[in-house]
C-alpha cells in the first residue's frame, strides 16, 4: 500500500469526525479527487461511501444521488473492489437515497417508485429481509398522503424479519411513533418512543429527533413539564448539527405555541443559513412554515414591527417575514403537490400554518431577550363578545364605597372609574364634596402622580373633607400630604416639624369624639413615616442613631394609642405598620430573630382582621430575614403565605423574589423537585418584570444546581449554559461564577462531554486559585484532570493532575495526593512502554506517601494498581524462559497483588471485597504463569471468605464466585 493511499484513507477517517457542514463536504470532495488519482479501486469505493455519508448528514443532501449512482455502477461492473464492509455500506445507503428522494420535488414520482423497486429487487437478490424496503415504502406513502398504502406498508414492515439492513432500533421506533402521531394517536406515539427517550436505544441522531417529535404530543396530552424538559435537552443536542433542520423546526414551533416567542427568535438566529440552504427542500418547507407560525404569533401580539432574524440581505420585521415565509412554504408545497399529483402536502402545510398556541406561557428556565413593547394592540383570534353596558355613576360610587370600607387595594381604581364617569357630559355636579374628596385622596395615593401634584391632591382632599364636615379625615389627609413632601430632597426636617401640629390636632379631635381612632392613628403613623425618612437620610452614625430612636418612640406611641381601642380590626393596618417599623429597626440593628418575630406579628394582625392583602409586605420581610438566618422553616411558611395573599397584587419583581426565597428554603431542606419548580417560577416572573439580569440570574443559577441534583443533567446543562454569560464576578461574586462553572462541568461530564466539562472546571480553578483557601482550587484541578483523562487528552490531563497534586500536598491531604499520583502513572503508560519507567516512579512515590501517613487501605490499593499497571503494560503473554520480559513483568505484578491482599487484610474487616479482588488478580496471574495449583488455591481462599454469605444476598460475593468459576474454567482448558 502506498503512502499516498494510507494518507488519504486516514484523512477520510479524520474528516468523518469533523462537524457537519459545507467545510466537511468540500474536504470529502477533494479527498475523492485524490482517491481517483491514486488508482486504488478499493480506496475510490471508500471515498465515494464517505462522500455519501457526509452529504446525507448535511444541508447538501441533494448531492447524494450522483455519487450513489456511480457507486452502484462500480458494484455492477467490479464487485470485487468492495470488501464486506463497503458492500454493507452500499446496500445500507440504498435506504438513504431512496427515502431522501421524496424531499426533492424535482425528482419525478415515477423515478422514486423505480428506485424503490430497484432497492427491493437488489435486496432480494442479496438475501436481505424486506423490512427496510417496506419502511421505505411507508415513507413514500406517508408523503403522498396515501394512508391506506401506508398502513399496509407499516404492517408488512413490522412483520418482516430484522436483519443487518434494518434501521437501528432507535430510528425504527422514531418512525413507528411518527406513524402513530400522524394518525392522531399521541399516547401510542409516546409509548413507541419511550425506549428511545429513556436511553434504551440510541444512535448518532437519536434521541435528538425523537425529543423534538415528542414536543407537541406531550403538550396535547397534558405533559407540559415533560415537554419543557425535552425541549431543553433536545435543542441542546440538535443545535450544533447542520442536518437537523427538521428537528430544529419542531423546537421553533413548540416555542411559538407555548408563549416562548423570544426563545424561538433566538433559535432562528442560531442558524441563519437554514433560511437559504436548498439541499433538502422538504425540511426547508417545514422550517419556513413554522417561521410563519411564529411571525404570525408575534404580529398578533402587536409585535409586527419587531426586528427579527431572517434570510440574509434584508432587514426583516415579524410582519414582513410572516408573508415571506408563508409564501415560500406554500410555493414549495405546490411543487411537491405538482410532482405528486394531489394536494396533500399543501393541505398539511396550511394546517400547520393555522395552528394556535397550546399554552399561553410555559416557563422554560432559560433566558431569552425580551420583546420590545408592542407597536400595535394585540389581535384577538376570538370575536369580541357584545359589550356590556357601562355601570352608571351611582353603581360606580356604590362599588367604590364598598371597596373603601373593606380597605381593599382595588379601592383606588374604583375611585378612578368614578372620576372618569363623573367627568363625562351630563354628570357634572353629581358628586358630593365627600365623593370628590375620596377621588382626590385616592388619586394622590395611587403613586402615579408626580410628588408635587400628589401633595396638591392631598391638600385638595383635606379641604373637601372639611367642606363635607369630616374634620378627622381632613387632618388625616393633610398628614398624608406632609409625609409625601418628606420624601422630597431637603424637606424632611420641615415635614417633621409640621407633622407635630397635625398629631396634636388629631389627638384633640379624637378626644372630642370628632375624629375616629382610625383617623387619629393614621396621623400618628404618618409621623412615624416622616421620621423613617429622616433615618433614611441620616448622614452619619450619630444622626442615624437619633433618627432610629425617634422612629422607635413614634412607632410605640402608635401601638400605645391603637392597641387599646375598641374595634381593633379597624386599626389593624395602623398596628401592623407600627410593628413593621419596629421590625425594620430590629433588622437595621442586626437583630434578625426580633425582626422576624415583629414582621410575623404584623402579618398576623392583618390576617386576623381579614385584610390578608396588606400582610404580604410583612410576610415577605419575615421570609427574607428568616432566609438570611437559615431559618428555612419560617422562610418557607412566610414566603408561601405572601405568595398566597399577594396573588392578585404582587408585582412581578416581588413575586420573583418570593419564589426564589421559597426555592432556597426548599432546596436547603432537600426538597429539590419543588425547589426547582419554584426557581423556574422565580425566573419566569423575573423575565416578566424585566429583571432577568438581576434576580433572574440567581433563579436560573439555583435552578441549574437543583436540576443537576435531581439527575436531570441535560436540562441543567441547558439552563447553566444560558445563565453563564450573565454571571459575573463584579455583580454576583467569584463564588457564584465558580459554582456555576462547577455545576456546568458536572452536567457536561454526566452527558459524556468530558472535554467541555474540563474547560469549565479549568476556568473555575483559575478563579479559585486566587482564594485564600485552596481546597476548591485543588478539587477543580483534579476534576479537570479526570475529564481530560476521559477525553484521551493525556498531556493536558497530566498537567491538571500535577497541579492538583501540588495543591493536595500543600493542603496536607495525603489520600488525595496519592490518588493523583496513581492516575499520573496510568497516564504515563498510555504512551506505551516508554512511559512505564515514569509510571513506576509515580506508583513508588504513592507508596512512600501512604507509608509515611500510615494509610493502610490506600497503600493496599496502590499495590493493587501497581500490579494491574505492570500486567497491563506488558506486551504479549509470558513465555517459559525465566528471562522473558513478559514473564518478569507478570512475576513482579504477582508480587504486588500478593502485597495488596496482605495490606487489605491488615486494613480491617471493611476491606474484604478489595482483598478478594486482589486475591483473584493474583490467581489470574498465577494461571497465566502456568502455576495451576497456586491459582486454584487462591480461588479456594476467595470462596472461603464468602462461605457464610448466602447466594443472591450480596452482589459482590456473587460476582466473586462467578469469577472463580470463570478462572477455574480457564485453568481447566489451559
CSV table of N, CA, C and O in Angstrom, one decimal, residues 393-423 430-446 464-465 473:
chain,number,residue,atom,x,y,z
A,393,UNK,N,-73.2,56.1,37.3
A,393,UNK,CA,-72.4,56.7,38.3
A,393,UNK,C,-72.7,56.2,39.7
A,393,UNK,O,-71.9,56.0,40.5
A,394,UNK,N,-74.0,56.0,39.9
A,394,UNK,CA,-74.4,55.5,41.2
A,394,UNK,C,-73.9,54.2,41.5
A,394,UNK,O,-73.4,53.9,42.6
A,395,UNK,N,-73.8,53.3,40.5
A,395,UNK,CA,-73.3,52.0,40.7
A,395,UNK,C,-71.8,52.0,41.0
A,395,UNK,O,-71.2,51.3,41.8
A,396,UNK,N,-71.1,52.9,40.2
A,396,UNK,CA,-69.6,53.1,40.4
A,396,UNK,C,-69.3,53.6,41.8
A,396,UNK,O,-68.4,53.2,42.5
A,397,UNK,N,-70.2,54.5,42.3
A,397,UNK,CA,-70.0,55.1,43.6
A,397,UNK,C,-70.2,54.0,44.7
A,397,UNK,O,-69.4,53.9,45.7
A,398,UNK,N,-71.2,53.2,44.5
A,398,UNK,CA,-71.5,52.2,45.5
A,398,UNK,C,-70.3,51.2,45.6
A,398,UNK,O,-69.9,50.8,46.7
A,399,UNK,N,-69.8,50.8,44.4
A,399,UNK,CA,-68.7,49.9,44.4
A,399,UNK,C,-67.4,50.5,45.1
A,399,UNK,O,-66.7,49.9,45.8
A,400,UNK,N,-67.2,51.8,44.8
A,400,UNK,CA,-66.0,52.5,45.4
A,400,UNK,C,-66.1,52.6,46.9
A,400,UNK,O,-65.2,52.3,47.6
A,401,UNK,N,-67.3,52.9,47.4
A,401,UNK,CA,-67.5,53.0,48.8
A,401,UNK,C,-67.4,51.6,49.5
A,401,UNK,O,-66.8,51.4,50.5
A,402,UNK,N,-67.9,50.6,48.8
A,402,UNK,CA,-67.8,49.2,49.3
A,402,UNK,C,-66.3,48.8,49.5
A,402,UNK,O,-65.9,48.3,50.5
A,403,UNK,N,-65.5,49.1,48.4
A,403,UNK,CA,-64.1,48.7,48.5
A,403,UNK,C,-63.3,49.5,49.5
A,403,UNK,O,-62.4,49.0,50.2
A,404,UNK,N,-63.7,50.8,49.6
A,404,UNK,CA,-63.0,51.6,50.6
A,404,UNK,C,-63.4,51.2,52.0
A,404,UNK,O,-62.5,51.1,52.9
A,405,UNK,N,-64.6,50.8,52.3
A,405,UNK,CA,-65.0,50.3,53.6
A,405,UNK,C,-64.3,49.0,53.9
A,405,UNK,O,-63.9,48.8,55.1
A,406,UNK,N,-64.0,48.2,52.9
A,406,UNK,CA,-63.3,46.9,53.1
A,406,UNK,C,-61.8,47.1,53.1
A,406,UNK,O,-61.1,46.1,53.3
A,407,UNK,N,-61.4,48.3,52.9
A,407,UNK,CA,-60.0,48.6,52.8
A,407,UNK,C,-59.2,47.7,51.8
A,407,UNK,O,-58.2,47.2,52.0
A,408,UNK,N,-59.9,47.6,50.7
A,408,UNK,CA,-59.4,46.7,49.6
A,408,UNK,C,-58.4,47.5,48.7
A,408,UNK,O,-58.7,48.7,48.5
A,409,UNK,N,-57.3,46.9,48.3
A,409,UNK,CA,-56.4,47.6,47.4
A,409,UNK,C,-56.9,48.1,46.1
A,409,UNK,O,-56.4,49.0,45.5
A,410,UNK,N,-58.1,47.5,45.7
A,410,UNK,CA,-58.7,48.0,44.4
A,410,UNK,C,-59.5,49.2,44.6
A,410,UNK,O,-60.2,49.7,43.6
A,411,UNK,N,-59.6,49.7,45.8
A,411,UNK,CA,-60.4,50.9,46.0
A,411,UNK,C,-60.0,52.1,45.2
A,411,UNK,O,-60.8,52.9,44.6
A,412,UNK,N,-58.7,52.2,45.0
A,412,UNK,CA,-58.2,53.4,44.2
A,412,UNK,C,-58.6,53.3,42.8
A,412,UNK,O,-59.1,54.3,42.2
A,413,UNK,N,-58.6,52.1,42.1
A,413,UNK,CA,-59.1,52.1,40.8
A,413,UNK,C,-60.6,52.3,40.7
A,413,UNK,O,-61.1,52.8,39.7
A,414,UNK,N,-61.3,51.9,41.7
A,414,UNK,CA,-62.8,52.1,41.7
A,414,UNK,C,-63.1,53.6,41.8
A,414,UNK,O,-63.9,54.1,41.1
A,415,UNK,N,-62.3,54.4,42.5
A,415,UNK,CA,-62.5,55.8,42.6
A,415,UNK,C,-62.0,56.5,41.3
A,415,UNK,O,-62.6,57.5,40.9
A,416,UNK,N,-61.0,55.9,40.6
A,416,UNK,CA,-60.7,56.5,39.3
A,416,UNK,C,-61.8,56.3,38.3
A,416,UNK,O,-62.1,57.2,37.5
A,417,UNK,N,-62.5,55.1,38.4
A,417,UNK,CA,-63.6,54.9,37.5
A,417,UNK,C,-64.7,55.9,37.8
A,417,UNK,O,-65.4,56.4,36.9
A,418,UNK,N,-64.9,56.2,39.1
A,418,UNK,CA,-65.9,57.3,39.4
A,418,UNK,C,-65.5,58.6,38.8
A,418,UNK,O,-66.4,59.3,38.3
A,419,UNK,N,-64.3,59.0,39.0
A,419,UNK,CA,-63.8,60.3,38.4
A,419,UNK,C,-64.0,60.4,36.9
A,419,UNK,O,-64.4,61.4,36.4
A,420,UNK,N,-63.7,59.2,36.2
A,420,UNK,CA,-63.8,59.3,34.8
A,420,UNK,C,-65.3,59.4,34.4
A,420,UNK,O,-65.6,60.2,33.4
A,421,UNK,N,-66.1,58.7,35.0
A,421,UNK,CA,-67.6,58.8,34.7
A,421,UNK,C,-68.1,60.1,35.1
A,421,UNK,O,-68.9,60.7,34.3
A,422,UNK,N,-67.7,60.7,36.2
A,422,UNK,CA,-68.2,62.0,36.6
A,422,UNK,C,-67.8,63.1,35.7
A,422,UNK,O,-68.4,64.1,35.6
A,423,UNK,N,-66.7,62.9,35.0
A,423,UNK,CA,-66.2,63.9,34.0
A,423,UNK,C,-66.9,63.9,32.7
A,423,UNK,O,-66.6,64.8,31.9
A,430,UNK,N,-72.7,65.7,40.0
A,430,UNK,CA,-73.3,64.5,40.5
A,430,UNK,C,-72.6,64.1,41.8
A,430,UNK,O,-73.1,63.2,42.5
A,431,UNK,N,-71.3,64.5,42.0
A,431,UNK,CA,-70.6,64.1,43.2
A,431,UNK,C,-70.7,65.0,44.3
A,431,UNK,O,-70.6,66.3,44.1
A,432,UNK,N,-70.8,64.5,45.5
A,432,UNK,CA,-70.8,65.3,46.7
A,432,UNK,C,-69.3,65.7,47.0
A,432,UNK,O,-68.4,65.2,46.5
A,433,UNK,N,-69.2,66.7,48.0
A,433,UNK,CA,-67.9,67.1,48.4
A,433,UNK,C,-67.1,65.9,48.9
A,433,UNK,O,-65.9,65.8,48.7
A,434,UNK,N,-67.7,65.0,49.7
A,434,UNK,CA,-67.0,63.9,50.2
A,434,UNK,C,-66.6,62.9,49.1
A,434,UNK,O,-65.5,62.4,49.2
A,435,UNK,N,-67.4,62.7,48.1
A,435,UNK,CA,-67.1,61.9,47.0
A,435,UNK,C,-65.8,62.5,46.3
A,435,UNK,O,-64.9,61.8,46.0
A,436,UNK,N,-65.9,63.8,46.1
A,436,UNK,CA,-64.7,64.4,45.4
A,436,UNK,C,-63.5,64.4,46.2
A,436,UNK,O,-62.4,64.2,45.7
A,437,UNK,N,-63.7,64.4,47.6
A,437,UNK,CA,-62.5,64.3,48.5
A,437,UNK,C,-61.9,62.9,48.3
A,437,UNK,O,-60.7,62.7,48.3
A,438,UNK,N,-62.8,61.8,48.3
A,438,UNK,CA,-62.3,60.5,48.1
A,438,UNK,C,-61.5,60.3,46.8
A,438,UNK,O,-60.5,59.6,46.7
A,439,UNK,N,-62.1,60.9,45.7
A,439,UNK,CA,-61.4,60.8,44.4
A,439,UNK,C,-60.0,61.4,44.5
A,439,UNK,O,-59.0,60.8,44.0
A,440,UNK,N,-59.9,62.6,45.1
A,440,UNK,CA,-58.6,63.3,45.2
A,440,UNK,C,-57.6,62.5,46.1
A,440,UNK,O,-56.4,62.4,45.8
A,441,UNK,N,-58.2,62.0,47.2
A,441,UNK,CA,-57.4,61.3,48.2
A,441,UNK,C,-56.8,60.0,47.5
A,441,UNK,O,-55.5,59.8,47.6
A,442,UNK,N,-57.6,59.3,46.8
A,442,UNK,CA,-57.1,58.0,46.2
A,442,UNK,C,-56.2,58.3,45.0
A,442,UNK,O,-55.2,57.6,44.7
A,443,UNK,N,-56.5,59.4,44.3
A,443,UNK,CA,-55.6,59.8,43.2
A,443,UNK,C,-54.2,60.2,43.7
A,443,UNK,O,-53.2,59.8,43.0
A,444,UNK,N,-54.1,60.8,44.8
A,444,UNK,CA,-52.8,61.1,45.4
A,444,UNK,C,-52.1,59.8,45.9
A,444,UNK,O,-50.9,59.8,45.9
A,445,UNK,N,-52.9,58.9,46.4
A,445,UNK,CA,-52.3,57.7,47.0
A,445,UNK,C,-51.8,56.6,46.0
A,445,UNK,O,-51.1,55.7,46.4
A,446,UNK,N,-52.3,56.7,44.7
A,446,UNK,CA,-52.0,55.5,43.9
A,446,UNK,C,-50.6,55.5,43.3
A,446,UNK,O,-50.2,54.5,42.6
A,464,UNK,N,-61.7,69.4,50.9
A,464,UNK,CA,-63.1,68.8,50.6
A,464,UNK,C,-63.6,68.0,51.7
A,464,UNK,O,-64.8,68.0,52.0
A,465,UNK,N,-62.8,67.3,52.4
A,465,UNK,CA,-63.2,66.5,53.6
A,465,UNK,C,-63.8,67.6,54.6
A,465,UNK,O,-64.8,67.3,55.3
A,473,UNK,N,-61.0,63.2,58.9
A,473,UNK,CA,-60.4,62.7,57.7
A,473,UNK,C,-59.6,63.8,57.0
A,473,UNK,O,-58.6,63.6,56.3
